[in-house]
PDB file of C-alpha atoms in Angstrom:
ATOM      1  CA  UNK N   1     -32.709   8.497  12.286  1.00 47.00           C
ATOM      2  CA  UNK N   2     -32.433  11.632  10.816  1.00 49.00           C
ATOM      3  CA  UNK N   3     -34.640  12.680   7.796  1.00 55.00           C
ATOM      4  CA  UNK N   4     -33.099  12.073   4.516  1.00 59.00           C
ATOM      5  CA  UNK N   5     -31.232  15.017   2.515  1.00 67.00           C
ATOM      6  CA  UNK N   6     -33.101  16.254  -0.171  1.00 86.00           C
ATOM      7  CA  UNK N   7     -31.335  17.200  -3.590  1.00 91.00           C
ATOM      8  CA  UNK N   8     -30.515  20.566  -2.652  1.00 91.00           C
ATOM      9  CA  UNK N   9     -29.294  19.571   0.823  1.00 92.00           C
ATOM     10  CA  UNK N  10     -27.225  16.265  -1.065  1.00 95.00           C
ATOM     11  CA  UNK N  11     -25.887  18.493  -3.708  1.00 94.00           C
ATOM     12  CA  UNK N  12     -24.602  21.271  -1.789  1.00 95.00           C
ATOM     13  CA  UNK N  13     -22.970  18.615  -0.067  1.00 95.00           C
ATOM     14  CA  UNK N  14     -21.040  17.044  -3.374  1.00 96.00           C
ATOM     15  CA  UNK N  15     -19.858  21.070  -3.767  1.00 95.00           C
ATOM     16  CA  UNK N  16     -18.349  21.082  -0.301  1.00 96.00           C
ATOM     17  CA  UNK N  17     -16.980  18.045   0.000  1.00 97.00           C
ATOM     18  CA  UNK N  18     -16.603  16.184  -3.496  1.00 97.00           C
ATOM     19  CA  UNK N  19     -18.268  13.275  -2.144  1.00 97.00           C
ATOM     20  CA  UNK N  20     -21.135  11.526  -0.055  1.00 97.00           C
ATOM     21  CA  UNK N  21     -21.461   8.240   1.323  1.00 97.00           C
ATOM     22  CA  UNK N  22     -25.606   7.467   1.942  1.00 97.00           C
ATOM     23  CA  UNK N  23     -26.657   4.703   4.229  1.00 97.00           C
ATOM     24  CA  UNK N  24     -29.042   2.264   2.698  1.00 97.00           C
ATOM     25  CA  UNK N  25     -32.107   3.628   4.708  1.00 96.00           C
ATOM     26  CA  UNK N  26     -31.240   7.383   3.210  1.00 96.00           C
ATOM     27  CA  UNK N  27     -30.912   6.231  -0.409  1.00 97.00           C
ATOM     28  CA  UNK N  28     -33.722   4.195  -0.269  1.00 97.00           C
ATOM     29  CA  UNK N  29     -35.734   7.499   1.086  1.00 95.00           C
ATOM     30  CA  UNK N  30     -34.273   9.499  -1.928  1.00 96.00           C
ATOM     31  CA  UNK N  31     -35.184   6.645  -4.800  1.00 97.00           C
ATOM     32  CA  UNK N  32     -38.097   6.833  -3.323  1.00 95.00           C
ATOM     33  CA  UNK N  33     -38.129   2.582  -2.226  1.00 95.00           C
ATOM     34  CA  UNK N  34     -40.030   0.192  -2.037  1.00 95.00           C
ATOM     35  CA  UNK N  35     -42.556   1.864  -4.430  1.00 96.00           C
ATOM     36  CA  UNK N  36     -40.480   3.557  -6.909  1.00 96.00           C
ATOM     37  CA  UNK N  37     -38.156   0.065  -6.767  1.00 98.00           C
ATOM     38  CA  UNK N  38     -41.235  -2.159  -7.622  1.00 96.00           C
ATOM     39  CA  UNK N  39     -38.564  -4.450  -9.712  1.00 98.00           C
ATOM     40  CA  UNK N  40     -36.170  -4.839  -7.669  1.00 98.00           C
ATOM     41  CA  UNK N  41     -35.894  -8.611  -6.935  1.00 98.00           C
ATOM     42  CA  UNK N  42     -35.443  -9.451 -10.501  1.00 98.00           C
ATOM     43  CA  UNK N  43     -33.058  -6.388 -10.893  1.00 98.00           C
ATOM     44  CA  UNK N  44     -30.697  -7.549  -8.160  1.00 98.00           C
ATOM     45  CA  UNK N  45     -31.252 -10.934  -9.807  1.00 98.00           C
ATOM     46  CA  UNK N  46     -29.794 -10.303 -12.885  1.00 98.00           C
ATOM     47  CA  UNK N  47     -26.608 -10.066 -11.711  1.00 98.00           C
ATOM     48  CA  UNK N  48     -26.391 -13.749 -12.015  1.00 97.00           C
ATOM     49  CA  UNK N  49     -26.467 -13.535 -15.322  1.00 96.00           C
ATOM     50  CA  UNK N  50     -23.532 -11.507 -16.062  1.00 95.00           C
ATOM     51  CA  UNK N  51     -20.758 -12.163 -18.991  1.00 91.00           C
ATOM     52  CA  UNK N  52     -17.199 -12.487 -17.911  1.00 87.00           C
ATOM     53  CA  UNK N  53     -15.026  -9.659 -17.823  1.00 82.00           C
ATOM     54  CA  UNK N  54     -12.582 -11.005 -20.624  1.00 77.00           C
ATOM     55  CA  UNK N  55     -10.124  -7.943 -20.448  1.00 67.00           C
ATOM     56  CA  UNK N  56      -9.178  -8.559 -16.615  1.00 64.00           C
ATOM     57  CA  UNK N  57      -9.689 -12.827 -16.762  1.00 47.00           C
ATOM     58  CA  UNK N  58      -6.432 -12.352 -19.153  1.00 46.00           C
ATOM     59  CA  UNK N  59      -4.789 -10.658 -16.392  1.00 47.00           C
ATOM     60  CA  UNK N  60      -5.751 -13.718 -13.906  1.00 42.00           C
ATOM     61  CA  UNK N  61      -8.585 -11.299 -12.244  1.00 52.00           C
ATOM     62  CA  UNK N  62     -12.522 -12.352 -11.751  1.00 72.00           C
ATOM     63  CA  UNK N  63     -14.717 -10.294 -12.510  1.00 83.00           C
ATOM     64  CA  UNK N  64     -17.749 -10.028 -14.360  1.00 91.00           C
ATOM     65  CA  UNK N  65     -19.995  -7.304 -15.877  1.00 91.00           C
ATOM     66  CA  UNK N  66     -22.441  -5.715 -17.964  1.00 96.00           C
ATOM     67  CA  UNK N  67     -22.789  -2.381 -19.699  1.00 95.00           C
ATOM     68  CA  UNK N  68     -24.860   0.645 -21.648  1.00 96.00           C
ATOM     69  CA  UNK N  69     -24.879   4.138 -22.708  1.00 97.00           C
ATOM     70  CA  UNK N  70     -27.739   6.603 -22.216  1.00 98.00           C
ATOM     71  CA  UNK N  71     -27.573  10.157 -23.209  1.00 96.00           C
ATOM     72  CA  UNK N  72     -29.702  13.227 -21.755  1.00 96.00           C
ATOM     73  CA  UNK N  73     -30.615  15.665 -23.855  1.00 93.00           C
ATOM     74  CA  UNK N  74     -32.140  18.991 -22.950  1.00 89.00           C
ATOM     75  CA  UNK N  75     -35.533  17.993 -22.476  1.00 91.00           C
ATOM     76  CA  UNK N  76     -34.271  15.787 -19.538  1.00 93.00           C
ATOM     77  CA  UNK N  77     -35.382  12.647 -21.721  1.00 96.00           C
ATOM     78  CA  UNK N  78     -33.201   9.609 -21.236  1.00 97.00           C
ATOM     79  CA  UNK N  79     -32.370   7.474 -24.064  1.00 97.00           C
ATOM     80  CA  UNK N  80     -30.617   4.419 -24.340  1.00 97.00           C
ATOM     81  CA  UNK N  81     -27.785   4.511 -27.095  1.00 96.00           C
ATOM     82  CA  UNK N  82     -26.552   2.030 -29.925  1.00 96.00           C
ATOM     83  CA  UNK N  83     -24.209  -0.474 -27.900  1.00 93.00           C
ATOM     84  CA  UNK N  84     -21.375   0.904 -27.911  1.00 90.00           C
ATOM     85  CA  UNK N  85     -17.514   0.384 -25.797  1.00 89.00           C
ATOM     86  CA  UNK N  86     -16.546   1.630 -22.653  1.00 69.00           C
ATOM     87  CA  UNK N  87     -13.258   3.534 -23.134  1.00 63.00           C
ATOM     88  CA  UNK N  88     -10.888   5.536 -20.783  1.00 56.00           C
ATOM     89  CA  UNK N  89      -7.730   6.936 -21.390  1.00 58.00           C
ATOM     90  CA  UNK N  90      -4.436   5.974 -19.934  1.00 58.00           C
ATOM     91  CA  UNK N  91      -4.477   9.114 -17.664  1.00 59.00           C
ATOM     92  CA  UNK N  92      -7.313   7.657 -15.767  1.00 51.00           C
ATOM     93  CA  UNK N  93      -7.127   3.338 -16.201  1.00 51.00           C
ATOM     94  CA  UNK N  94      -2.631   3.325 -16.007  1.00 55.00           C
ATOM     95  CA  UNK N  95      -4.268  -0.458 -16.225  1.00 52.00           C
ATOM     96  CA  UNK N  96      -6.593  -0.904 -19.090  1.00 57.00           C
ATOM     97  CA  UNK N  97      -6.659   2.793 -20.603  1.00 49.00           C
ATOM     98  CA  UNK N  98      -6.463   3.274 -24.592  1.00 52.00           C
ATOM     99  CA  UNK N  99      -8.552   0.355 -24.456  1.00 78.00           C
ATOM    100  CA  UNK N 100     -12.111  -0.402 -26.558  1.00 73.00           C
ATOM    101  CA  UNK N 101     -13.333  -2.507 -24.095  1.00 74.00           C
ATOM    102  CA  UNK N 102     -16.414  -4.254 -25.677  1.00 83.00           C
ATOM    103  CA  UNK N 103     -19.146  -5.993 -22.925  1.00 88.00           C
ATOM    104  CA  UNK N 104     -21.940  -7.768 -22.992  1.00 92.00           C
ATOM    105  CA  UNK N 105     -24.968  -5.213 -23.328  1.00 96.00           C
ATOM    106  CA  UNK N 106     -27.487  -4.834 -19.750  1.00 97.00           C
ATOM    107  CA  UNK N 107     -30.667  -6.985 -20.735  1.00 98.00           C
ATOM    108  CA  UNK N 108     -33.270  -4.623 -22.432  1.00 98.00           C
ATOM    109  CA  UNK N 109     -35.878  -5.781 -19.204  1.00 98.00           C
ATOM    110  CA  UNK N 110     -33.471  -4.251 -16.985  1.00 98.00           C
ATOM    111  CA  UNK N 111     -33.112  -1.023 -18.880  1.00 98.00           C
ATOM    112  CA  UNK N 112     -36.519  -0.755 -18.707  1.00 98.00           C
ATOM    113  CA  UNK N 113     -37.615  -1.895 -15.570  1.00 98.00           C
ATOM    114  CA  UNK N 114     -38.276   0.515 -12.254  1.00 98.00           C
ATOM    115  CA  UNK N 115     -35.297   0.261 -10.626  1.00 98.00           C
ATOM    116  CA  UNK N 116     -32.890   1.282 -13.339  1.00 98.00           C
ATOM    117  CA  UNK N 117     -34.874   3.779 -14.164  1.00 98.00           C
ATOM    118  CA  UNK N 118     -35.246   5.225 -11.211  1.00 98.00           C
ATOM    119  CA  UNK N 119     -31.643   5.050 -10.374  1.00 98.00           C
ATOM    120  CA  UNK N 120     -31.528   7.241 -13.513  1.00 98.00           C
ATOM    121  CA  UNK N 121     -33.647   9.748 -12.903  1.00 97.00           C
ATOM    122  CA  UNK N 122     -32.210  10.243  -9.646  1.00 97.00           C
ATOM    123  CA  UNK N 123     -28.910  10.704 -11.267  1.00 97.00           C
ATOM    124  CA  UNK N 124     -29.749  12.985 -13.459  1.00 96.00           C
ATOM    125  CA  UNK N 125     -31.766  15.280 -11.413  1.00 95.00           C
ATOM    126  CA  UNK N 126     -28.921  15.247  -8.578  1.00 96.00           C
ATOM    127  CA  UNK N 127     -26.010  16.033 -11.110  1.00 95.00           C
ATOM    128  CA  UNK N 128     -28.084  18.062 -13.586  1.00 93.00           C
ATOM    129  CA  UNK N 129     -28.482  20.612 -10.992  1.00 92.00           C
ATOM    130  CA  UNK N 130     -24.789  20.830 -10.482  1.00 92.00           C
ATOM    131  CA  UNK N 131     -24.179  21.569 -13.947  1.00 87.00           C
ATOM    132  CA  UNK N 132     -25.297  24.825 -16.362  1.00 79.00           C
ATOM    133  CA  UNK N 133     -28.942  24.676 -17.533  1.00 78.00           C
ATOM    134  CA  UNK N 134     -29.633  22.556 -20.697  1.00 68.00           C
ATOM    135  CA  UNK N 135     -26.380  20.361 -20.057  1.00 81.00           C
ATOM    136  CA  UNK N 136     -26.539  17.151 -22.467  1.00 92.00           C
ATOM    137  CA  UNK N 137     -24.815  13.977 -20.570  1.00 96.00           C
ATOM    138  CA  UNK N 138     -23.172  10.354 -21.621  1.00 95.00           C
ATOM    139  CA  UNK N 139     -24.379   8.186 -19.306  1.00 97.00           C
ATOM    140  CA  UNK N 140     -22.778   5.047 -18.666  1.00 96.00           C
ATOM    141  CA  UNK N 141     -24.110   2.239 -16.922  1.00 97.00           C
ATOM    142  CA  UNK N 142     -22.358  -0.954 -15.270  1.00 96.00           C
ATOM    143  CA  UNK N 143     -23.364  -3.677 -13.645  1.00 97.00           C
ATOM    144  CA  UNK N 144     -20.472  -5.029 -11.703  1.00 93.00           C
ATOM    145  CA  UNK N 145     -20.078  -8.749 -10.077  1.00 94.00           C
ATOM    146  CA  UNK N 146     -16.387  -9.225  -8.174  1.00 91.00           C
ATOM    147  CA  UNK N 147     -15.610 -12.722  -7.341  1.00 89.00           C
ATOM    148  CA  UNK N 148     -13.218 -13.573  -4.375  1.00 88.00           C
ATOM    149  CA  UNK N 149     -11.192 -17.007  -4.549  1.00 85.00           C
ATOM    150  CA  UNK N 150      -9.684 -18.627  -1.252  1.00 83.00           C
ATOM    151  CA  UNK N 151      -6.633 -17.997  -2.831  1.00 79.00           C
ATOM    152  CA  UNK N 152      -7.149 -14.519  -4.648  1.00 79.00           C
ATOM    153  CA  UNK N 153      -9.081 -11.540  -3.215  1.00 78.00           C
ATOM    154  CA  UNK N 154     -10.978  -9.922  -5.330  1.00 80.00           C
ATOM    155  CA  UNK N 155     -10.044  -6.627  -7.119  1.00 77.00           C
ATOM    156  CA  UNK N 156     -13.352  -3.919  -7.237  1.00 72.00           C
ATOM    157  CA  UNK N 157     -11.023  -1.404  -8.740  1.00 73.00           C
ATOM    158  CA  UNK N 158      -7.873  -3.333  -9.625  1.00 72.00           C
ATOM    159  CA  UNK N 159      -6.314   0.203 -11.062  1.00 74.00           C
ATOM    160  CA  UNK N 160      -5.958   1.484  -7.639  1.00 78.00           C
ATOM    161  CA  UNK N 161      -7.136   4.493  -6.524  1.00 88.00           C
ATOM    162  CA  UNK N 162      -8.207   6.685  -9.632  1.00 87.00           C
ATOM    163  CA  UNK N 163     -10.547   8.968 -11.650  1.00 88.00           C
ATOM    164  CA  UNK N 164     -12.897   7.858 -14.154  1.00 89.00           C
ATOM    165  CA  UNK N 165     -12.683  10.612 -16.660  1.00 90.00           C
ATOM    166  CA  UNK N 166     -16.085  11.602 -15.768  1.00 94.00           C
ATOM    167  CA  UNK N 167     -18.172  14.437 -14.110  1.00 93.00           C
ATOM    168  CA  UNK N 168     -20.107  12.377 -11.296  1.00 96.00           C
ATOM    169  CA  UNK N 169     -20.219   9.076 -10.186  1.00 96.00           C
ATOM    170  CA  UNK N 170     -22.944   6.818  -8.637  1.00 98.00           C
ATOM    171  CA  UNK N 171     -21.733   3.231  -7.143  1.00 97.00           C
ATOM    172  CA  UNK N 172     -24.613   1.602  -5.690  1.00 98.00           C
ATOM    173  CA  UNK N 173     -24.569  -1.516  -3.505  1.00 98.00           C
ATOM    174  CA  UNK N 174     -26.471  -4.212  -4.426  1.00 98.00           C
ATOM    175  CA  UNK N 175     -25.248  -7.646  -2.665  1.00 98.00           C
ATOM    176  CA  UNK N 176     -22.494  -9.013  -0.804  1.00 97.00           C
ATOM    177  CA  UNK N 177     -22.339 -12.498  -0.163  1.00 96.00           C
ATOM    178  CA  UNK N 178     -19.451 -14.253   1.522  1.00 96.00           C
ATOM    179  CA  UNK N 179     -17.577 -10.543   1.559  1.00 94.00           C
ATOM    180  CA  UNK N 180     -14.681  -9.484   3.951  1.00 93.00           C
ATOM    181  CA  UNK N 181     -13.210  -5.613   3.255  1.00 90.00           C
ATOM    182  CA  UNK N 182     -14.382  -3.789   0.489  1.00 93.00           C
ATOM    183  CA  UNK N 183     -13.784  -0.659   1.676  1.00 95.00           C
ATOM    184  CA  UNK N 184     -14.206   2.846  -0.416  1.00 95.00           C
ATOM    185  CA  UNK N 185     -12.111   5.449   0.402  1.00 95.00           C
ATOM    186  CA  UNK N 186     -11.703   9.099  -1.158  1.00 96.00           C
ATOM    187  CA  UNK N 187      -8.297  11.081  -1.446  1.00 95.00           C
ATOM    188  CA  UNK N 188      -7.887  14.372  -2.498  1.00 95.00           C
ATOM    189  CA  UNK N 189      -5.635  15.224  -5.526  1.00 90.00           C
ATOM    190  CA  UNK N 190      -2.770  16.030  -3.143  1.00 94.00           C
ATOM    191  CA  UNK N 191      -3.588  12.359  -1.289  1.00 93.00           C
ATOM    192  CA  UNK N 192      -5.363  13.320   1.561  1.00 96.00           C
ATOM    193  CA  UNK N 193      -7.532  11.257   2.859  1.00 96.00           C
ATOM    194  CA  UNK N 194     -11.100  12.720   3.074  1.00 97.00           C
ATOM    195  CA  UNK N 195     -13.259   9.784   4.046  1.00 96.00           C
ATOM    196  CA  UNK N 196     -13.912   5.911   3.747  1.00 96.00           C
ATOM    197  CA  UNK N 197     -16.920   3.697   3.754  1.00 97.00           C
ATOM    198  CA  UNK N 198     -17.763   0.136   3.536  1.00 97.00           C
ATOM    199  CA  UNK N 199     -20.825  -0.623   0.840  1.00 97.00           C
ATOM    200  CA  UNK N 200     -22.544  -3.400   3.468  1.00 97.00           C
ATOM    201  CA  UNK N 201     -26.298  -3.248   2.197  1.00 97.00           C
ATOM    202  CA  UNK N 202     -28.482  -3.159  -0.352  1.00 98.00           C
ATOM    203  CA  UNK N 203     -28.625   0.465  -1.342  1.00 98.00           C
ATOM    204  CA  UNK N 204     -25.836   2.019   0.560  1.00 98.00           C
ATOM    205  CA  UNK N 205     -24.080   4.521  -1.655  1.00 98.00           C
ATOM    206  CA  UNK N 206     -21.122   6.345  -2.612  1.00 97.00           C
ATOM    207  CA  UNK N 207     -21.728   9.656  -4.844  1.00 98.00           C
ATOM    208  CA  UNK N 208     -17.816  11.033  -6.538  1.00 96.00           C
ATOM    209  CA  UNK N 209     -17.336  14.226  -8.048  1.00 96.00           C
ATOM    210  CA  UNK N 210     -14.960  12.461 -10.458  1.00 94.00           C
ATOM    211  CA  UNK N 211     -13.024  15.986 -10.849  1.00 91.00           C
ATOM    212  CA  UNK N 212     -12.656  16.963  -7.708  1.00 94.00           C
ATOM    213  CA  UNK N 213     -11.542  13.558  -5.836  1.00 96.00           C
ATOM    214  CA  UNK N 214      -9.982   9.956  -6.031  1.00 93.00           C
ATOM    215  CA  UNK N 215     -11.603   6.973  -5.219  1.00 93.00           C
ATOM    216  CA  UNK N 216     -10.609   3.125  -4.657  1.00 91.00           C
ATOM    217  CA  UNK N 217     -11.981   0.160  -3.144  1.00 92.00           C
ATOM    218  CA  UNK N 218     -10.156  -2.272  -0.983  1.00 92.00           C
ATOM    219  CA  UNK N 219      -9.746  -6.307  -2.288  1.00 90.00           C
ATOM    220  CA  UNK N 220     -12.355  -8.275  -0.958  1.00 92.00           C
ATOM    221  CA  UNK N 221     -11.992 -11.930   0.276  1.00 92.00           C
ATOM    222  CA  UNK N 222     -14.512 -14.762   1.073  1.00 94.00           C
ATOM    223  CA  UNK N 223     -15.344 -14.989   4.884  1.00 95.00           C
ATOM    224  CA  UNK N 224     -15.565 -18.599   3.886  1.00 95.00           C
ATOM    225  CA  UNK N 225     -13.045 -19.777   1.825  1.00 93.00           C
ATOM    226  CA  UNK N 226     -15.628 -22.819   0.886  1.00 93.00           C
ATOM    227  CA  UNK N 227     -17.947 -21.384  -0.478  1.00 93.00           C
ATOM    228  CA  UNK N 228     -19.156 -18.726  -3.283  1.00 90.00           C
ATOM    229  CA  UNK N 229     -17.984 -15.143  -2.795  1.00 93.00           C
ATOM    230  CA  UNK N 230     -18.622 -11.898  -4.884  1.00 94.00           C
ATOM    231  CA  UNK N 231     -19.321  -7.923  -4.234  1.00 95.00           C
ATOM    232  CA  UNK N 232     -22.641  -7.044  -6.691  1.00 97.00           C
ATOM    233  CA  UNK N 233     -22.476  -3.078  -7.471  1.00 97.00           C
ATOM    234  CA  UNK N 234     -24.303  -0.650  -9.948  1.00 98.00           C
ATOM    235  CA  UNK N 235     -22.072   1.705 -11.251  1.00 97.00           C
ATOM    236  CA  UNK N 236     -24.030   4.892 -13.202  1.00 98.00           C
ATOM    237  CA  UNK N 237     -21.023   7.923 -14.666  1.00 96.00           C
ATOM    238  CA  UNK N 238     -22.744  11.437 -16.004  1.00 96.00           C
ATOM    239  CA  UNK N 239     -19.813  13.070 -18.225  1.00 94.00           C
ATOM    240  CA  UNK N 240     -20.850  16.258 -19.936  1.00 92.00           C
ATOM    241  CA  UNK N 241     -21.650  15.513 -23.992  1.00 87.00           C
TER     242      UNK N 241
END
């Protein structure tokens, strides 16, 4: 296998293309795993413990999630914010846009444990050198469980292929169990295709320059229609403050 990119080498990809898929063994190389990941059991973990997504289980769709907002300042510092609700205009959710959609906060031991952090840093070092000097970000964070039903497939991104209203975005694999499909794929704004990936393993990742490009995810489906299914991701959007 080839050596991992570094950040230069990653972000001058992002430029040219306006995305990157990274196997797991690549991302894990860049986070700097297993050291830098010395939580990650219990991180992964908590994604049992996520609150219903009460916006889309009105709308007959499973999902579940948690959320929190960070902002960078100039000193590079990362700070969690006052809990606060995810919101995106109609432009980019046609689904659930002009929306305050209030979640259930990420557990304060996740915040602060290595993983997340980590997962931050990264972030912001890989999309603060894309910006100007002394940018200031909103950083959102989601924890994402999809659950597939023998007789309804999951929806990862049940507005279809979009934008988030963002600069960058991070989705982050974290467990499939049970999964058929899932596939990302990334169109340019005149609908080309320009690439698709499946998120398979821990740590395989998809990086979106949320300007640039659309992205959407396939419905997933149980391989077993007997037993549990669900698609685990870490979502992490920089949008300039």
């Amino acid at each position: 296998m080839p050596p991992p990119p570094d950040l230069t080498a990653l972000g001058e990809r992002l430029r040219r293309d306006g995305f990157a898929f990274l196997d797991a063994p690549v991302t894990g190389a860049l986070l700097g795993a297993p050291a830098a990941l010395g939580d990650w059991p219990a991180f992964a973990a908590s994604w049992n413990d996520l609150a219903p997504d009460t916006y889309l289980a009105a709308q007959g769709r499973h999902r579940r999630r948690r959320h929190a907002t960070f902002a960078v300042g100039e000193d590079g510092a990362i700070v969690r914010q006052p809990h606060q609700p995810h919101f995106q205009s109609l432009a980019y959710n046609r689904l659930q846009g002009d929306i305050q959609r209030w979640f259930e906060p990420i557990e304060p031991a996740v915040v602060e444990g290595d993983s997340l952090q980590r997962i931050l840093t990264f972030s912001r070092d890989l999309f603060g050198a894309l910006a100007p000097p002394a940018r200031q970000w909103h950083v959102e964070v989601h924890q994402f469980r999809i659950e597939a039903l023998p007789e309804q497939a999951g929806e990862p991104t049940p507005e279809g292929m979009h934008r988030d209203g963002v600069d960058y975005v991070l989705v982050l694999m974290i467990d499939r169990h049970n999964i058929a499909s899932g596939t990302t794929t990334i169109l340019a704004s005149d609908g080309t295709e320009l690439g698709s990936f499946t998120l398979t393993r821990p740590l395989d990742a998809a990086l979106v320059d949320d300007a640039r490009v659309f992205h959407g995810v396939t419905p997933v489906s149980p391989l077993d229609p007997a037993q549990p299914a669900h698609r685990d991701v870490l979502v992490v959007t920089f949008r300039a403050a």
